[in-house]
Every structure is written in structure tokens, then in C-alpha cells.
N, CA and C atoms as an extended XYZ file, in Angstrom:
303
Properties=species:S:1:pos:R:3:atomname:S:1:resname:S:1:resid:I:1 pbc="F F F"
N         0.844       -1.177        0.000 N   LYS     1
C         0.000        0.000        0.000 CA  LYS     1
C         0.888        1.239        0.000 C   LYS     1
N         0.643        2.144       -0.929 N   VAL     2
C         1.384        3.407       -0.982 CA  VAL     2
C         0.747        4.364        0.022 C   VAL     2
N         1.522        4.774        1.009 N   MET     3
C         1.020        5.682        2.040 CA  MET     3
C         1.192        7.139        1.629 C   MET     3
N         2.305        7.429        0.937 N   SER     4
C         2.587        8.799        0.534 CA  SER     4
C         3.490        8.766       -0.692 C   SER     4
N         3.221        9.654       -1.633 N   SER     5
C         4.025        9.774       -2.841 CA  SER     5
C         4.078       11.255       -3.203 C   SER     5
N         5.275       11.842       -3.163 N   GLN     6
C         5.388       13.282       -3.372 CA  GLN     6
C         6.592       13.606       -4.243 C   GLN     6
N         6.384       14.495       -5.218 N   ILE     7
C         7.450       14.983       -6.085 CA  ILE     7
C         7.686       16.453       -5.761 C   ILE     7
N         8.942       16.797       -5.465 N   ILE     8
C         9.323       18.170       -5.135 CA  ILE     8
C        10.294       18.638       -6.211 C   ILE     8
N         9.891       19.641       -6.994 N   THR     9
C        10.718       20.106       -8.111 CA  THR     9
C        11.602       21.274       -7.687 C   THR     9
N        12.679       21.465       -8.460 N   ASN    10
C        13.589       22.598       -8.300 CA  ASN    10
C        14.045       22.785       -6.849 C   ASN    10
N        14.699       21.779       -6.339 N   LEU    11
C        15.183       21.796       -4.962 CA  LEU    11
C        16.202       22.917       -4.766 C   LEU    11
N        16.058       23.664       -3.705 N   ASP    12
C        16.981       24.742       -3.377 CA  ASP    12
C        18.320       24.133       -2.922 C   ASP    12
N        19.463       24.747       -3.260 N   PRO    13
C        20.753       24.212       -2.832 CA  PRO    13
C        20.881       24.040       -1.313 C   PRO    13
N        20.262       24.935       -0.545 N   ASP    14
C        20.317       24.797        0.919 CA  ASP    14
C        19.530       23.570        1.381 C   ASP    14
N        18.400       23.306        0.730 N   GLN    15
C        17.633       22.101        1.056 CA  GLN    15
C        18.430       20.858        0.690 C   GLN    15
N        19.092       20.880       -0.460 N   ALA    16
C        19.904       19.738       -0.891 CA  ALA    16
C        21.014       19.459        0.118 C   ALA    16
N        21.628       20.498        0.635 N   GLN    17
C        22.693       20.331        1.620 CA  GLN    17
C        22.161       19.649        2.884 C   GLN    17
N        20.976       20.044        3.334 N   LEU    18
C        20.383       19.434        4.530 CA  LEU    18
C        20.043       17.965        4.289 C   LEU    18
N        19.546       17.652        3.113 N   ILE    19
C        19.215       16.259        2.784 CA  ILE    19
C        20.482       15.417        2.702 C   ILE    19
N        21.529       15.924        2.078 N   ASN    20
C        22.758       15.166        1.864 CA  ASN    20
C        23.529       14.872        3.143 C   ASN    20
N        23.372       15.676        4.163 N   ARG    21
C        24.173       15.457        5.371 CA  ARG    21
C        23.747       14.217        6.150 C   ARG    21
N        22.533       13.732        5.934 N   THR    22
C        22.074       12.549        6.660 CA  THR    22
C        21.869       11.341        5.754 C   THR    22
N        22.319       11.393        4.515 N   ARG    23
C        22.107       10.292        3.576 CA  ARG    23
C        23.417        9.567        3.313 C   ARG    23
N        23.296        8.276        2.974 N   PHE    24
C        24.469        7.468        2.673 CA  PHE    24
C        24.480        7.015        1.220 C   PHE    24
N        23.489        7.432        0.435 N   GLY    25
C        23.425        7.075       -0.981 CA  GLY    25
C        24.024        8.173       -1.830 C   GLY    25
N        23.526        8.296       -3.050 N   ASP    26
C        23.969        9.365       -3.946 CA  ASP    26
C        23.584       10.719       -3.372 C   ASP    26
N        24.227       11.758       -3.899 N   MET    27
C        23.912       13.116       -3.448 CA  MET    27
C        22.896       13.754       -4.384 C   MET    27
N        22.021       14.557       -3.816 N   ILE    28
C        21.083       15.342       -4.612 CA  ILE    28
C        21.624       16.762       -4.698 C   ILE    28
N        21.412       17.401       -5.831 N   LEU    29
C        21.957       18.738       -6.057 CA  LEU    29
C        20.838       19.764       -6.131 C   LEU    29
N        21.189       21.011       -5.911 N   GLY    30
C        20.233       22.090       -6.067 CA  GLY    30
C        19.715       22.119       -7.504 C   GLY    30
N        18.426       22.336       -7.669 N   GLY    31
C        17.813       22.324       -8.987 CA  GLY    31
C        17.259       20.977       -9.381 C   GLY    31
N        17.691       19.909       -8.705 N   ASP    32
C        17.167       18.563       -8.977 CA  ASP    32
C        15.730       18.441       -8.483 C   ASP    32
N        15.105       17.359       -8.882 N   THR    33
C        13.770       17.018       -8.409 CA  THR    33
C        13.898       15.874       -7.420 C   THR    33
N        13.173       15.951       -6.315 N   LEU    34
C        13.193       14.938       -5.264 CA  LEU    34
C        11.867       14.203       -5.244 C   LEU    34
N        11.932       12.863       -5.173 N   TYR    35
C        10.732       12.033       -5.063 CA  TYR    35
C        10.798       11.285       -3.747 C   TYR    35
N         9.729       11.379       -2.962 N   ILE    36
C         9.652       10.695       -1.677 CA  ILE    36
C         8.458        9.753       -1.721 C   ILE    36
N         8.712        8.480       -1.440 N   LEU    37
C         7.678        7.452       -1.449 CA  LEU    37
C         7.677        6.755       -0.096 C   LEU    37
N         6.490        6.542        0.455 N   GLU    38
C         6.349        5.812        1.712 CA  GLU    38
C         5.367        4.674        1.479 C   GLU    38
N         5.790        3.450        1.814 N   VAL    39
C         4.968        2.256        1.579 CA  VAL    39
C         4.819        1.441        2.861 C   VAL    39
N         3.773        0.618        2.863 N   HIS    40
C         3.541       -0.313        3.968 CA  HIS    40
C         3.150       -1.645        3.367 C   HIS    40
N         3.780       -2.730        3.703 N   PRO    41
C         4.901       -2.919        4.622 CA  PRO    41
C         6.220       -2.417        4.036 C   PRO    41
N         7.182       -2.255        4.910 N   ALA    42
C         8.439       -1.602        4.555 CA  ALA    42
C         9.235       -2.323        3.475 C   ALA    42
N         9.141       -3.629        3.395 N   ALA    43
C         9.937       -4.393        2.433 CA  ALA    43
C         9.642       -4.002        0.987 C   ALA    43
N         8.464       -3.463        0.726 N   TYR    44
C         8.120       -3.075       -0.632 CA  TYR    44
C         8.898       -1.850       -1.102 C   TYR    44
N         9.579       -1.171       -0.208 N   ALA    45
C        10.451       -0.064       -0.603 CA  ALA    45
C        11.583       -0.581       -1.485 C   ALA    45
N        12.044       -1.793       -1.229 N   THR    46
C        13.104       -2.397       -2.033 CA  THR    46
C        12.635       -2.625       -3.459 C   THR    46
N        11.424       -3.143       -3.617 N   ILE    47
C        10.858       -3.350       -4.951 CA  ILE    47
C        10.699       -2.011       -5.664 C   ILE    47
N        10.208       -1.010       -4.949 N   ALA    48
C        10.005        0.313       -5.537 CA  ALA    48
C        11.319        0.916       -6.028 C   ALA    48
N        12.357        0.837       -5.224 N   ALA    49
C        13.653        1.386       -5.612 CA  ALA    49
C        14.213        0.656       -6.832 C   ALA    49
N        14.066       -0.658       -6.867 N   ASN    50
C        14.556       -1.447       -7.993 CA  ASN    50
C        13.827       -1.070       -9.282 C   ASN    50
N        12.515       -0.965       -9.218 N   GLU    51
C        11.728       -0.605      -10.402 CA  GLU    51
C        12.052        0.802      -10.883 C   GLU    51
N        12.262        1.720       -9.964 N   ALA    52
C        12.594        3.096      -10.332 CA  ALA    52
C        13.934        3.154      -11.063 C   ALA    52
N        14.921        2.421      -10.560 N   GLU    53
C        16.239        2.435      -11.186 CA  GLU    53
C        16.224        1.774      -12.562 C   GLU    53
N        15.355        0.784      -12.758 N   LYS    54
C        15.242        0.146      -14.067 CA  LYS    54
C        14.531        1.042      -15.072 C   LYS    54
N        13.621        1.891      -14.606 N   ALA    55
C        12.771        2.670      -15.501 CA  ALA    55
C        13.406        3.965      -15.989 C   ALA    55
N        14.283        4.571      -15.202 N   ALA    56
C        14.793        5.896      -15.560 CA  ALA    56
C        16.184        6.119      -14.947 C   ALA    56
N        16.954        7.046      -15.531 N   PRO    57
C        18.284        7.365      -14.987 CA  PRO    57
C        18.177        8.299      -13.774 C   PRO    57
N        17.864        7.725      -12.628 N   ILE    58
C        17.687        8.498      -11.401 CA  ILE    58
C        18.789        8.142      -10.407 C   ILE    58
N        18.851        8.892       -9.310 N   LYS    59
C        19.809        8.613       -8.232 CA  LYS    59
C        19.032        8.151       -7.008 C   LYS    59
N        19.470        7.047       -6.423 N   LEU    60
C        18.870        6.565       -5.181 CA  LEU    60
C        19.537        7.324       -4.040 C   LEU    60
N        18.813        8.265       -3.463 N   ILE    61
C        19.356        9.105       -2.395 CA  ILE    61
C        19.368        8.335       -1.080 C   ILE    61
N        18.261        7.671       -0.769 N   ASP    62
C        18.178        6.899        0.468 CA  ASP    62
C        17.022        5.925        0.366 C   ASP    62
N        17.128        4.811        1.084 N   MET    63
C        16.049        3.839        1.146 CA  MET    63
C        16.044        3.201        2.535 C   MET    63
N        14.865        3.131        3.133 N   GLN    64
C        14.704        2.467        4.425 CA  GLN    64
C        13.660        1.376        4.225 C   GLN    64
N        14.098        0.130        4.333 N   SER    65
C        13.188       -0.986        4.075 CA  SER    65
C        12.954       -1.830        5.326 C   SER    65
N        12.960       -1.192        6.461 N   PHE    66
C        12.707       -1.899        7.713 CA  PHE    66
C        11.755       -1.075        8.566 C   PHE    66
N        11.139       -1.706        9.532 N   GLY    67
C        10.151       -1.030       10.361 CA  GLY    67
C         8.766       -1.196        9.772 C   GLY    67
N         7.833       -0.419       10.240 N   ALA    68
C         6.455       -0.523        9.756 CA  ALA    68
C         6.300        0.071        8.362 C   ALA    68
N         6.968        1.180        8.100 N   PHE    69
C         6.840        1.869        6.818 CA  PHE    69
C         8.197        1.983        6.153 C   PHE    69
N         8.246        1.718        4.864 N   GLY    70
C         9.474        1.863        4.087 CA  GLY    70
C         9.465        3.188        3.359 C   GLY    70
N        10.638        3.776        3.199 N   ARG    71
C        10.739        5.066        2.515 CA  ARG    71
C        11.816        5.013        1.447 C   ARG    71
N        11.530        5.666        0.324 N   VAL    72
C        12.466        5.749       -0.788 CA  VAL    72
C        12.608        7.223       -1.167 C   VAL    72
N        13.845        7.684       -1.284 N   TYR    73
C        14.141        9.047       -1.703 CA  TYR    73
C        14.943        8.960       -3.000 C   TYR    73
N        14.398        9.531       -4.074 N   LEU    74
C        15.054        9.508       -5.374 CA  LEU    74
C        15.329       10.926       -5.840 C   LEU    74
N        16.393       11.105       -6.602 N   GLY    75
C        16.723       12.415       -7.150 CA  GLY    75
C        17.058       12.316       -8.623 C   GLY    75
N        16.897       13.431       -9.326 N   GLY    76
C        17.225       13.471      -10.743 CA  GLY    76
C        16.475       14.589      -11.438 C   GLY    76
N        16.429       14.502      -12.751 N   THR    77
C        15.675       15.502      -13.508 CA  THR    77
C        14.184       15.258      -13.307 C   THR    77
N        13.388       16.286      -13.562 N   GLU    78
C        11.947       16.147      -13.360 CA  GLU    78
C        11.357       15.063      -14.257 C   GLU    78
N        11.790       15.014      -15.506 N   ALA    79
C        11.269       14.006      -16.435 CA  ALA    79
C        11.625       12.590      -15.978 C   ALA    79
N        12.858       12.386      -15.533 N   ALA    80
C        13.288       11.071      -15.075 CA  ALA    80
C        12.539       10.653      -13.815 C   ALA    80
N        12.331       11.590      -12.903 N   ILE    81
C        11.619       11.277      -11.664 CA  ILE    81
C        10.163       10.929      -11.952 C   ILE    81
N         9.522       11.667      -12.836 N   ARG    82
C         8.123       11.362      -13.175 CA  ARG    82
C         8.003        9.991      -13.825 C   ARG    82
N         8.961        9.642      -14.683 N   GLU    83
C         8.971        8.328      -15.319 CA  GLU    83
C         9.192        7.229      -14.272 C   GLU    83
N        10.119        7.445      -13.359 N   ALA    84
C        10.397        6.471      -12.308 CA  ALA    84
C         9.204        6.311      -11.374 C   ALA    84
N         8.573        7.417      -10.994 N   ALA    85
C         7.412        7.356      -10.096 CA  ALA    85
C         6.265        6.590      -10.744 C   ALA    85
N         6.063        6.795      -12.031 N   HIS    86
C         5.010        6.072      -12.751 CA  HIS    86
C         5.305        4.568      -12.752 C   HIS    86
N         6.556        4.201      -12.999 N   ALA    87
C         6.945        2.787      -13.007 CA  ALA    87
C         6.775        2.150      -11.628 C   ALA    87
N         7.078        2.901      -10.589 N   VAL    88
C         6.938        2.393       -9.219 CA  VAL    88
C         5.476        2.090       -8.903 C   VAL    88
N         4.591        3.021       -9.227 N   VAL    89
C         3.160        2.828       -8.947 CA  VAL    89
C         2.617        1.632       -9.722 C   VAL    89
N         2.998        1.492      -10.989 N   LEU    90
C         2.550        0.347      -11.784 CA  LEU    90
C         3.042       -0.970      -11.193 C   LEU    90
N         4.307       -1.008      -10.776 N   ALA    91
C         4.875       -2.236      -10.217 CA  ALA    91
C         4.214       -2.620       -8.900 C   ALA    91
N         3.984       -1.635       -8.038 N   LEU    92
C         3.373       -1.943       -6.748 CA  LEU    92
C         1.902       -2.334       -6.898 C   LEU    92
N         1.206       -1.727       -7.852 N   ASP    93
C        -0.196       -2.093       -8.090 CA  ASP    93
C        -0.332       -3.494       -8.680 C   ASP    93
N         0.714       -3.971       -9.363 N   ALA    94
C         0.659       -5.282      -10.010 CA  ALA    94
C         0.923       -6.446       -9.050 C   ALA    94
N         1.328       -6.148       -7.842 N   ILE    95
C         1.636       -7.205       -6.865 CA  ILE    95
C         0.335       -7.774       -6.322 C   ILE    95
N         0.190       -9.083       -6.449 N   ASP    96
C        -0.987       -9.759       -5.899 CA  ASP    96
C        -0.733      -10.086       -4.427 C   ASP    96
N        -1.796      -10.134       -3.687 N   GLY    97
C        -1.671      -10.475       -2.277 CA  GLY    97
C        -2.952      -10.121       -1.543 C   GLY    97
N        -2.937      -10.335       -0.270 N   ARG    98
C        -4.129      -10.018        0.508 CA  ARG    98
C        -4.175       -8.533        0.850 C   ARG    98
N        -5.344       -8.084        1.243 N   GLU    99
C        -5.556       -6.669        1.567 CA  GLU    99
C        -4.665       -6.268        2.752 C   GLU    99
N        -4.030       -5.110        2.637 N   ASN   100
C        -3.143       -4.593        3.669 CA  ASN   100
C        -3.885       -3.543        4.474 C   ASN   100
N        -4.139       -3.806        5.739 N   ASN   101
C        -4.871       -2.858        6.581 CA  ASN   101
C        -3.966       -2.116        7.505 C   ASN   101
């Protein structure tokens, strides 16, 4: 279940600096677009990140696939992020399983 999906365009360099100081993945730059996805259960964040990287030339800024909710932070151009976000939603919707409450 997708809990939250948000695209933030034209990231300010000061915002990018704050994001980069706590991340261990690729760095996001000022002017880039940031995509934040939150899923439940957390393990599906791994599937989302994999599908995003296959669909578009994006940067995996951070991924948390443990706990109750998983989070994925992606960076790149606006077009690449929109393409990756679309691929993520399609992949997660295609997963069969029981209802997640």
C-alpha cells in the first residue's frame, strides 16, 4: 500500500545540503527534483527502488526498508523522476496479495 508519494521540483541548494548530510546514498543537487515514497509494509520499498532504477536514470538518495513503513528518496531531472514514479506505482499495483490494513 502506498502511504505517501510526493514529487518536489527545483530543490533549493540549501535544502539539498540538509538532505545530503544525513544520507548514505547518492547526493542530490540544487535544482534537482526529489521524489519521496512511503509504503507499507516496509519491504516493498526495495521493490520500488529497484523498479525506479530500471525505468529511468535516477539517483537513489536513500532507502529504508525496515520497520512498519518503508521510505524511498530519489533524485534526478523532473522528467526522469516522473517516469520512475510512474513505473513504481505500476509495479506496486501489479503485486498480488491479501488486503493490507
